[in-house]
Amino acid sequence: MAKSRIFFDENGHLNDEGVALFVDALKLDTVNQIPEQIRRHVEDCAECKTSITGVLTLLEEEDYGDVQNHPTFKLRKRPFMQKVPPILRIAAIVAGVCLVAALAYYLVVWKGGVAENQVHLPSARAIPDSTAAPKKSSEEPIHARAEKFAANFTPNPEFEGMVQGGTRSEELTVVTPTNDADVRPAEAQFNWQSRSDDALTLIVYDNHGQAVFSVADTNPPVRMPIALEPGLYYWKLMNEEEGLHFGKFYVRR
Amino acid sequence: MPRFVDPDFELFLADPHALLLKYQNMITTIVRLYVKGGMFTQDELADMVQTVNLALLERVGSIRQNYNHSTLLRTYISAIIRNICRRQWQINPKRRALLRPLTDGDADQHEQLDRHGIKQSKLLFAAVMKQYGRHGPKLTICLKLRFRQPLTRSDILAWWPRCRRAELKKFLGHFGGDFEKMTDLVMYTTATPFFNAAEQKVNTDDALRKWTAKRIEEILETLNGSIPGAAFNEEALRILFEDSLSPFILQD
């Protein structure tokens, strides 16, 4: 690294070499490699800015694109990008952004199975229609039913890690359900207090990670329109940008 | 790893005349810029190029002594040529009388930009902004406030990375949309508490306005002091700044 003192004159301003170094950096896009002492001085010195910009003005027609080496700066070799016209670079960036957005939409909406402003029908875990013929208990062994019932309460390792004691946002306070609360099947109600008026999205998952209920752009309180089958459930509150709360509760008879 | 030595300097040591021959186009272009800027007449172009050549040959010894091989030689020589030309202009009273930059309000700033080259002006403005280093993000915010341009989340986070979400939302609530009709008084009164929180200071509303005004004055001095014959005022700065935000306003 060049010694900074050789770039200053007796008055503490940049000398010709100091000015030239900064100009080289501007021409070669290596401003971040300028010694800090020089950068800090120029930030606060109008006289040196004028000198630097003055020399830069004179070199406006000088092509530094062919410079491969520099005594002080490490130069990146990007011949391809330098040859690509700016409008094509912009078009490439726009195309890339559209592709990423389409992929994200596919992954979040179609693969995640959660669409905005829609209330999902419950999965097969919900209490079945009472008018339907009851399943004969003899059709399923007791121990199998017991195992199945117990499996509904098995914690989901991934979701357990996301459950927090509090919320991620200082603006939000969850009222109900608190973590590990017991809720009756038809009495699940979600309530929270928020300092902002933003409408949020609420999603409820079973312990297998399947979304069983969701509603977008909603304000509290939110009452479940369906009765959940006994088991362990997780729920999430989120705004357009990030998740604000992730909690869990149990449904018991 | 051997340090890179500019081959132009090796040529300079071996044969200074040969180096000057190599740099003649650059020297002529530089002097022509000063002619275009009104510091010399067109008739003086050839004489001034010769004056610069002779002055550089006289400085061969001092260049050998002072040049520390930290920059490209052509850039270093350009800085010396600038000093030579400015000195020649200063010592001649007739030349100083020739240069009468238009004062504020005397010229349409679009015309000023056309005259000095829109592309050149945009590049120089960008170069000036880069020289503000750490002050750049705050300067961008203050210029946006001054010129009533909507602030973005990235503007604020570039300056205050630890800005809390609530503060960010509140500030953008005031200045993230259209606030063109907001008076300076209301704007600085609203913005100052935010800046005080970010900088852990207790400044008055006027402090921010003065800081912005001082930076604008500096930028204009830098541009006008760098481009021979330039006479930009705040309107030109506004045009250049807005173009830097949406780079299709000015056509090169």
PDB file of N, CA and C in Angstrom, chain B residues 117-193:
ATOM      1  N   GLY B 117     -21.681  20.020 -22.484  1.00  0.00           N
ATOM      2  CA  GLY B 117     -21.794  18.585 -22.754  1.00  0.00           C
ATOM      3  C   GLY B 117     -22.549  17.907 -21.628  1.00  0.00           C
ATOM      4  N   ILE B 118     -23.716  17.383 -21.990  1.00  0.00           N
ATOM      5  CA  ILE B 118     -24.546  16.752 -20.957  1.00  0.00           C
ATOM      6  C   ILE B 118     -23.836  15.531 -20.389  1.00  0.00           C
ATOM      7  N   LYS B 119     -23.258  14.730 -21.263  1.00  0.00           N
ATOM      8  CA  LYS B 119     -22.597  13.519 -20.797  1.00  0.00           C
ATOM      9  C   LYS B 119     -21.453  13.867 -19.858  1.00  0.00           C
ATOM     10  N   GLN B 120     -20.674  14.888 -20.247  1.00  0.00           N
ATOM     11  CA  GLN B 120     -19.555  15.292 -19.409  1.00  0.00           C
ATOM     12  C   GLN B 120     -20.059  15.786 -18.057  1.00  0.00           C
ATOM     13  N   SER B 121     -21.096  16.607 -18.092  1.00  0.00           N
ATOM     14  CA  SER B 121     -21.626  17.169 -16.844  1.00  0.00           C
ATOM     15  C   SER B 121     -22.131  16.065 -15.923  1.00  0.00           C
ATOM     16  N   LYS B 122     -22.827  15.073 -16.499  1.00  0.00           N
ATOM     17  CA  LYS B 122     -23.342  13.970 -15.688  1.00  0.00           C
ATOM     18  C   LYS B 122     -22.199  13.175 -15.057  1.00  0.00           C
ATOM     19  N   LEU B 123     -21.162  12.911 -15.850  1.00  0.00           N
ATOM     20  CA  LEU B 123     -20.023  12.142 -15.336  1.00  0.00           C
ATOM     21  C   LEU B 123     -19.324  12.913 -14.224  1.00  0.00           C
ATOM     22  N   LEU B 124     -19.167  14.206 -14.423  1.00  0.00           N
ATOM     23  CA  LEU B 124     -18.477  14.990 -13.403  1.00  0.00           C
ATOM     24  C   LEU B 124     -19.303  15.103 -12.138  1.00  0.00           C
ATOM     25  N   PHE B 125     -20.603  15.262 -12.294  1.00  0.00           N
ATOM     26  CA  PHE B 125     -21.462  15.308 -11.113  1.00  0.00           C
ATOM     27  C   PHE B 125     -21.351  14.003 -10.337  1.00  0.00           C
ATOM     28  N   ALA B 126     -21.383  12.886 -11.052  1.00  0.00           N
ATOM     29  CA  ALA B 126     -21.247  11.582 -10.389  1.00  0.00           C
ATOM     30  C   ALA B 126     -19.898  11.482  -9.686  1.00  0.00           C
ATOM     31  N   ALA B 127     -18.846  12.004 -10.324  1.00  0.00           N
ATOM     32  CA  ALA B 127     -17.510  11.957  -9.722  1.00  0.00           C
ATOM     33  C   ALA B 127     -17.457  12.811  -8.462  1.00  0.00           C
ATOM     34  N   VAL B 128     -18.105  13.967  -8.501  1.00  0.00           N
ATOM     35  CA  VAL B 128     -18.123  14.830  -7.318  1.00  0.00           C
ATOM     36  C   VAL B 128     -18.845  14.124  -6.167  1.00  0.00           C
ATOM     37  N   MET B 129     -19.972  13.507  -6.464  1.00  0.00           N
ATOM     38  CA  MET B 129     -20.721  12.820  -5.406  1.00  0.00           C
ATOM     39  C   MET B 129     -19.897  11.691  -4.789  1.00  0.00           C
ATOM     40  N   LYS B 130     -19.117  11.000  -5.624  1.00  0.00           N
ATOM     41  CA  LYS B 130     -18.288   9.900  -5.105  1.00  0.00           C
ATOM     42  C   LYS B 130     -17.247  10.421  -4.132  1.00  0.00           C
ATOM     43  N   GLN B 131     -16.813  11.661  -4.331  1.00  0.00           N
ATOM     44  CA  GLN B 131     -15.763  12.184  -3.469  1.00  0.00           C
ATOM     45  C   GLN B 131     -16.268  12.509  -2.061  1.00  0.00           C
ATOM     46  N   TYR B 132     -17.570  12.493  -1.876  1.00  0.00           N
ATOM     47  CA  TYR B 132     -18.088  12.765  -0.539  1.00  0.00           C
ATOM     48  C   TYR B 132     -18.027  11.540   0.371  1.00  0.00           C
ATOM     49  N   GLY B 133     -17.680  10.393  -0.185  1.00  0.00           N
ATOM     50  CA  GLY B 133     -17.390   9.218   0.636  1.00  0.00           C
ATOM     51  C   GLY B 133     -18.465   8.901   1.656  1.00  0.00           C
ATOM     52  N   ARG B 134     -18.066   8.953   2.934  1.00  0.00           N
ATOM     53  CA  ARG B 134     -18.986   8.604   4.013  1.00  0.00           C
ATOM     54  C   ARG B 134     -20.157   9.563   4.100  1.00  0.00           C
ATOM     55  N   HIS B 135     -19.972  10.791   3.637  1.00  0.00           N
ATOM     56  CA  HIS B 135     -21.066  11.769   3.705  1.00  0.00           C
ATOM     57  C   HIS B 135     -22.063  11.568   2.570  1.00  0.00           C
ATOM     58  N   GLY B 136     -21.713  10.702   1.594  1.00  0.00           N
ATOM     59  CA  GLY B 136     -22.554  10.518   0.412  1.00  0.00           C
ATOM     60  C   GLY B 136     -23.999  10.158   0.719  1.00  0.00           C
ATOM     61  N   PRO B 137     -24.232   9.126   1.548  1.00  0.00           N
ATOM     62  CA  PRO B 137     -25.636   8.745   1.809  1.00  0.00           C
ATOM     63  C   PRO B 137     -26.449   9.865   2.457  1.00  0.00           C
ATOM     64  N   LYS B 138     -25.845  10.575   3.417  1.00  0.00           N
ATOM     65  CA  LYS B 138     -26.586  11.690   4.039  1.00  0.00           C
ATOM     66  C   LYS B 138     -26.826  12.794   3.003  1.00  0.00           C
ATOM     67  N   LEU B 139     -25.812  13.032   2.174  1.00  0.00           N
ATOM     68  CA  LEU B 139     -25.947  14.062   1.160  1.00  0.00           C
ATOM     69  C   LEU B 139     -27.065  13.721   0.185  1.00  0.00           C
ATOM     70  N   THR B 140     -27.164  12.455  -0.189  1.00  0.00           N
ATOM     71  CA  THR B 140     -28.231  12.037  -1.094  1.00  0.00           C
ATOM     72  C   THR B 140     -29.602  12.303  -0.472  1.00  0.00           C
ATOM     73  N   ILE B 141     -29.741  11.965   0.795  1.00  0.00           N
ATOM     74  CA  ILE B 141     -31.021  12.196   1.468  1.00  0.00           C
ATOM     75  C   ILE B 141     -31.339  13.687   1.501  1.00  0.00           C
ATOM     76  N   CYS B 142     -30.347  14.495   1.864  1.00  0.00           N
ATOM     77  CA  CYS B 142     -30.586  15.941   1.979  1.00  0.00           C
ATOM     78  C   CYS B 142     -30.894  16.580   0.627  1.00  0.00           C
ATOM     79  N   LEU B 143     -30.248  16.096  -0.419  1.00  0.00           N
ATOM     80  CA  LEU B 143     -30.562  16.632  -1.750  1.00  0.00           C
ATOM     81  C   LEU B 143     -31.959  16.204  -2.182  1.00  0.00           C
ATOM     82  N   LYS B 144     -32.330  15.002  -1.830  1.00  0.00           N
ATOM     83  CA  LYS B 144     -33.684  14.557  -2.170  1.00  0.00           C
ATOM     84  C   LYS B 144     -34.714  15.409  -1.434  1.00  0.00           C
ATOM     85  N   LEU B 145     -34.409  15.716  -0.177  1.00  0.00           N
ATOM     86  CA  LEU B 145     -35.340  16.573   0.561  1.00  0.00           C
ATOM     87  C   LEU B 145     -35.407  17.954  -0.088  1.00  0.00           C
ATOM     88  N   ARG B 146     -34.231  18.481  -0.377  1.00  0.00           N
ATOM     89  CA  ARG B 146     -34.167  19.820  -0.956  1.00  0.00           C
ATOM     90  C   ARG B 146     -34.926  19.908  -2.266  1.00  0.00           C
ATOM     91  N   PHE B 147     -34.751  18.875  -3.105  1.00  0.00           N
ATOM     92  CA  PHE B 147     -35.362  18.894  -4.423  1.00  0.00           C
ATOM     93  C   PHE B 147     -36.671  18.112  -4.479  1.00  0.00           C
ATOM     94  N   ARG B 148     -37.192  17.777  -3.275  1.00  0.00           N
ATOM     95  CA  ARG B 148     -38.515  17.179  -3.165  1.00  0.00           C
ATOM     96  C   ARG B 148     -38.628  15.865  -3.951  1.00  0.00           C
ATOM     97  N   GLN B 149     -37.594  15.061  -3.867  1.00  0.00           N
ATOM     98  CA  GLN B 149     -37.631  13.749  -4.495  1.00  0.00           C
ATOM     99  C   GLN B 149     -37.953  12.708  -3.425  1.00  0.00           C
ATOM    100  N   PRO B 150     -38.849  11.755  -3.713  1.00  0.00           N
ATOM    101  CA  PRO B 150     -39.247  10.776  -2.689  1.00  0.00           C
ATOM    102  C   PRO B 150     -38.054   9.958  -2.202  1.00  0.00           C
ATOM    103  N   LEU B 151     -38.000   9.794  -0.892  1.00  0.00           N
ATOM    104  CA  LEU B 151     -36.959   8.951  -0.306  1.00  0.00           C
ATOM    105  C   LEU B 151     -37.371   7.490  -0.382  1.00  0.00           C
ATOM    106  N   THR B 152     -36.378   6.625  -0.397  1.00  0.00           N
ATOM    107  CA  THR B 152     -36.646   5.190  -0.397  1.00  0.00           C
ATOM    108  C   THR B 152     -36.032   4.561   0.846  1.00  0.00           C
ATOM    109  N   ARG B 153     -36.467   3.355   1.091  1.00  0.00           N
ATOM    110  CA  ARG B 153     -35.954   2.600   2.235  1.00  0.00           C
ATOM    111  C   ARG B 153     -34.441   2.434   2.127  1.00  0.00           C
ATOM    112  N   SER B 154     -33.968   2.161   0.936  1.00  0.00           N
ATOM    113  CA  SER B 154     -32.530   1.938   0.771  1.00  0.00           C
ATOM    114  C   SER B 154     -31.738   3.228   0.975  1.00  0.00           C
ATOM    115  N   ASP B 155     -32.339   4.382   0.661  1.00  0.00           N
ATOM    116  CA  ASP B 155     -31.650   5.655   0.925  1.00  0.00           C
ATOM    117  C   ASP B 155     -31.332   5.758   2.408  1.00  0.00           C
ATOM    118  N   ILE B 156     -32.348   5.468   3.232  1.00  0.00           N
ATOM    119  CA  ILE B 156     -32.192   5.654   4.674  1.00  0.00           C
ATOM    120  C   ILE B 156     -31.272   4.586   5.257  1.00  0.00           C
ATOM    121  N   LEU B 157     -31.442   3.358   4.839  1.00  0.00           N
ATOM    122  CA  LEU B 157     -30.617   2.292   5.397  1.00  0.00           C
ATOM    123  C   LEU B 157     -29.165   2.407   4.954  1.00  0.00           C
ATOM    124  N   ALA B 158     -28.923   3.015   3.795  1.00  0.00           N
ATOM    125  CA  ALA B 158     -27.531   3.229   3.362  1.00  0.00           C
ATOM    126  C   ALA B 158     -26.822   4.188   4.312  1.00  0.00           C
ATOM    127  N   TRP B 159     -27.591   5.092   4.890  1.00  0.00           N
ATOM    128  CA  TRP B 159     -26.999   6.082   5.800  1.00  0.00           C
ATOM    129  C   TRP B 159     -27.080   5.620   7.246  1.00  0.00           C
ATOM    130  N   TRP B 160     -28.204   5.009   7.601  1.00  0.00           N
ATOM    131  CA  TRP B 160     -28.444   4.593   8.985  1.00  0.00           C
ATOM    132  C   TRP B 160     -28.862   3.135   8.973  1.00  0.00           C
ATOM    133  N   PRO B 161     -27.895   2.208   8.878  1.00  0.00           N
ATOM    134  CA  PRO B 161     -28.226   0.798   8.743  1.00  0.00           C
ATOM    135  C   PRO B 161     -29.037   0.247   9.919  1.00  0.00           C
ATOM    136  N   ARG B 162     -28.871   0.862  11.096  1.00  0.00           N
ATOM    137  CA  ARG B 162     -29.571   0.332  12.279  1.00  0.00           C
ATOM    138  C   ARG B 162     -30.898   1.042  12.545  1.00  0.00           C
ATOM    139  N   CYS B 163     -31.385   1.735  11.557  1.00  0.00           N
ATOM    140  CA  CYS B 163     -32.656   2.440  11.728  1.00  0.00           C
ATOM    141  C   CYS B 163     -33.752   1.439  12.043  1.00  0.00           C
ATOM    142  N   ARG B 164     -34.507   1.700  13.096  1.00  0.00           N
ATOM    143  CA  ARG B 164     -35.577   0.790  13.487  1.00  0.00           C
ATOM    144  C   ARG B 164     -36.738   0.890  12.517  1.00  0.00           C
ATOM    145  N   ARG B 165     -37.440  -0.205  12.437  1.00  0.00           N
ATOM    146  CA  ARG B 165     -38.535  -0.314  11.477  1.00  0.00           C
ATOM    147  C   ARG B 165     -39.578   0.780  11.683  1.00  0.00           C
ATOM    148  N   ALA B 166     -39.866   1.052  12.950  1.00  0.00           N
ATOM    149  CA  ALA B 166     -40.894   2.055  13.242  1.00  0.00           C
ATOM    150  C   ALA B 166     -40.443   3.442  12.784  1.00  0.00           C
ATOM    151  N   GLU B 167     -39.165   3.728  13.034  1.00  0.00           N
ATOM    152  CA  GLU B 167     -38.630   5.033  12.609  1.00  0.00           C
ATOM    153  C   GLU B 167     -38.637   5.135  11.101  1.00  0.00           C
ATOM    154  N   LEU B 168     -38.226   4.055  10.470  1.00  0.00           N
ATOM    155  CA  LEU B 168     -38.154   4.023   9.003  1.00  0.00           C
ATOM    156  C   LEU B 168     -39.529   4.277   8.412  1.00  0.00           C
ATOM    157  N   LYS B 169     -40.514   3.589   8.972  1.00  0.00           N
ATOM    158  CA  LYS B 169     -41.864   3.717   8.439  1.00  0.00           C
ATOM    159  C   LYS B 169     -42.384   5.137   8.643  1.00  0.00           C
ATOM    160  N   LYS B 170     -42.078   5.684   9.794  1.00  0.00           N
ATOM    161  CA  LYS B 170     -42.549   7.044  10.095  1.00  0.00           C
ATOM    162  C   LYS B 170     -41.918   8.051   9.145  1.00  0.00           C
ATOM    163  N   PHE B 171     -40.619   7.928   8.944  1.00  0.00           N
ATOM    164  CA  PHE B 171     -39.929   8.885   8.085  1.00  0.00           C
ATOM    165  C   PHE B 171     -40.396   8.756   6.651  1.00  0.00           C
ATOM    166  N   LEU B 172     -40.546   7.538   6.186  1.00  0.00           N
ATOM    167  CA  LEU B 172     -41.020   7.342   4.815  1.00  0.00           C
ATOM    168  C   LEU B 172     -42.473   7.791   4.679  1.00  0.00           C
ATOM    169  N   GLY B 173     -43.198   7.730   5.789  1.00  0.00           N
ATOM    170  CA  GLY B 173     -44.566   8.216   5.752  1.00  0.00           C
ATOM    171  C   GLY B 173     -44.618   9.696   5.390  1.00  0.00           C
ATOM    172  N   HIS B 174     -43.615  10.441   5.850  1.00  0.00           N
ATOM    173  CA  HIS B 174     -43.558  11.873   5.531  1.00  0.00           C
ATOM    174  C   HIS B 174     -42.938  12.132   4.172  1.00  0.00           C
ATOM    175  N   PHE B 175     -41.835  11.396   3.875  1.00  0.00           N
ATOM    176  CA  PHE B 175     -41.022  11.777   2.718  1.00  0.00           C
ATOM    177  C   PHE B 175     -40.878  10.673   1.680  1.00  0.00           C
ATOM    178  N   GLY B 176     -41.628   9.600   1.808  1.00  0.00           N
ATOM    179  CA  GLY B 176     -41.521   8.515   0.835  1.00  0.00           C
ATOM    180  C   GLY B 176     -42.427   8.700  -0.362  1.00  0.00           C
ATOM    181  N   GLY B 177     -43.312   9.689  -0.278  1.00  0.00           N
ATOM    182  CA  GLY B 177     -44.230   9.925  -1.392  1.00  0.00           C
ATOM    183  C   GLY B 177     -44.066  11.331  -1.929  1.00  0.00           C
ATOM    184  N   ASP B 178     -45.190  11.919  -2.295  1.00  0.00           N
ATOM    185  CA  ASP B 178     -45.160  13.255  -2.864  1.00  0.00           C
ATOM    186  C   ASP B 178     -45.221  14.294  -1.739  1.00  0.00           C
ATOM    187  N   PHE B 179     -44.145  15.025  -1.557  1.00  0.00           N
ATOM    188  CA  PHE B 179     -44.163  16.092  -0.553  1.00  0.00           C
ATOM    189  C   PHE B 179     -43.726  17.409  -1.186  1.00  0.00           C
ATOM    190  N   GLU B 180     -44.044  17.520  -2.435  1.00  0.00           N
ATOM    191  CA  GLU B 180     -43.596  18.689  -3.190  1.00  0.00           C
ATOM    192  C   GLU B 180     -44.144  19.986  -2.607  1.00  0.00           C
ATOM    193  N   LYS B 181     -45.327  19.926  -2.068  1.00  0.00           N
ATOM    194  CA  LYS B 181     -45.942  21.172  -1.582  1.00  0.00           C
ATOM    195  C   LYS B 181     -45.547  21.486  -0.144  1.00  0.00           C
ATOM    196  N   MET B 182     -44.737  20.626   0.438  1.00  0.00           N
ATOM    197  CA  MET B 182     -44.324  20.882   1.819  1.00  0.00           C
ATOM    198  C   MET B 182     -43.349  22.058   1.830  1.00  0.00           C
ATOM    199  N   THR B 183     -43.555  22.986   2.743  1.00  0.00           N
ATOM    200  CA  THR B 183     -42.638  24.132   2.807  1.00  0.00           C
ATOM    201  C   THR B 183     -41.319  23.689   3.428  1.00  0.00           C
ATOM    202  N   ASP B 184     -40.291  24.502   3.213  1.00  0.00           N
ATOM    203  CA  ASP B 184     -38.978  24.199   3.803  1.00  0.00           C
ATOM    204  C   ASP B 184     -39.088  24.142   5.319  1.00  0.00           C
ATOM    205  N   LEU B 185     -39.852  25.051   5.883  1.00  0.00           N
ATOM    206  CA  LEU B 185     -39.971  25.118   7.345  1.00  0.00           C
ATOM    207  C   LEU B 185     -40.529  23.810   7.895  1.00  0.00           C
ATOM    208  N   VAL B 186     -41.632  23.368   7.302  1.00  0.00           N
ATOM    209  CA  VAL B 186     -42.256  22.137   7.779  1.00  0.00           C
ATOM    210  C   VAL B 186     -41.332  20.946   7.522  1.00  0.00           C
ATOM    211  N   MET B 187     -40.686  20.963   6.361  1.00  0.00           N
ATOM    212  CA  MET B 187     -39.837  19.824   6.003  1.00  0.00           C
ATOM    213  C   MET B 187     -38.676  19.668   6.971  1.00  0.00           C
ATOM    214  N   TYR B 188     -37.976  20.742   7.242  1.00  0.00           N
ATOM    215  CA  TYR B 188     -36.816  20.628   8.125  1.00  0.00           C
ATOM    216  C   TYR B 188     -37.242  20.397   9.573  1.00  0.00           C
ATOM    217  N   THR B 189     -38.387  20.951   9.952  1.00  0.00           N
ATOM    218  CA  THR B 189     -38.884  20.706  11.303  1.00  0.00           C
ATOM    219  C   THR B 189     -39.236  19.241  11.487  1.00  0.00           C
ATOM    220  N   THR B 190     -39.788  18.642  10.443  1.00  0.00           N
ATOM    221  CA  THR B 190     -40.175  17.234  10.509  1.00  0.00           C
ATOM    222  C   THR B 190     -38.966  16.321  10.437  1.00  0.00           C
ATOM    223  N   ALA B 191     -38.001  16.689   9.613  1.00  0.00           N
ATOM    224  CA  ALA B 191     -36.850  15.806   9.370  1.00  0.00           C
ATOM    225  C   ALA B 191     -35.812  15.858  10.478  1.00  0.00           C
ATOM    226  N   THR B 192     -35.666  17.016  11.113  1.00  0.00           N
ATOM    227  CA  THR B 192     -34.565  17.193  12.078  1.00  0.00           C
ATOM    228  C   THR B 192     -34.570  16.164  13.203  1.00  0.00           C
ATOM    229  N   PRO B 193     -35.698  15.871  13.844  1.00  0.00           N
ATOM    230  CA  PRO B 193     -35.651  14.864  14.918  1.00  0.00           C
ATOM    231  C   PRO B 193     -35.120  13.525  14.449  1.00  0.00           C
TER     232      PRO B 193
END
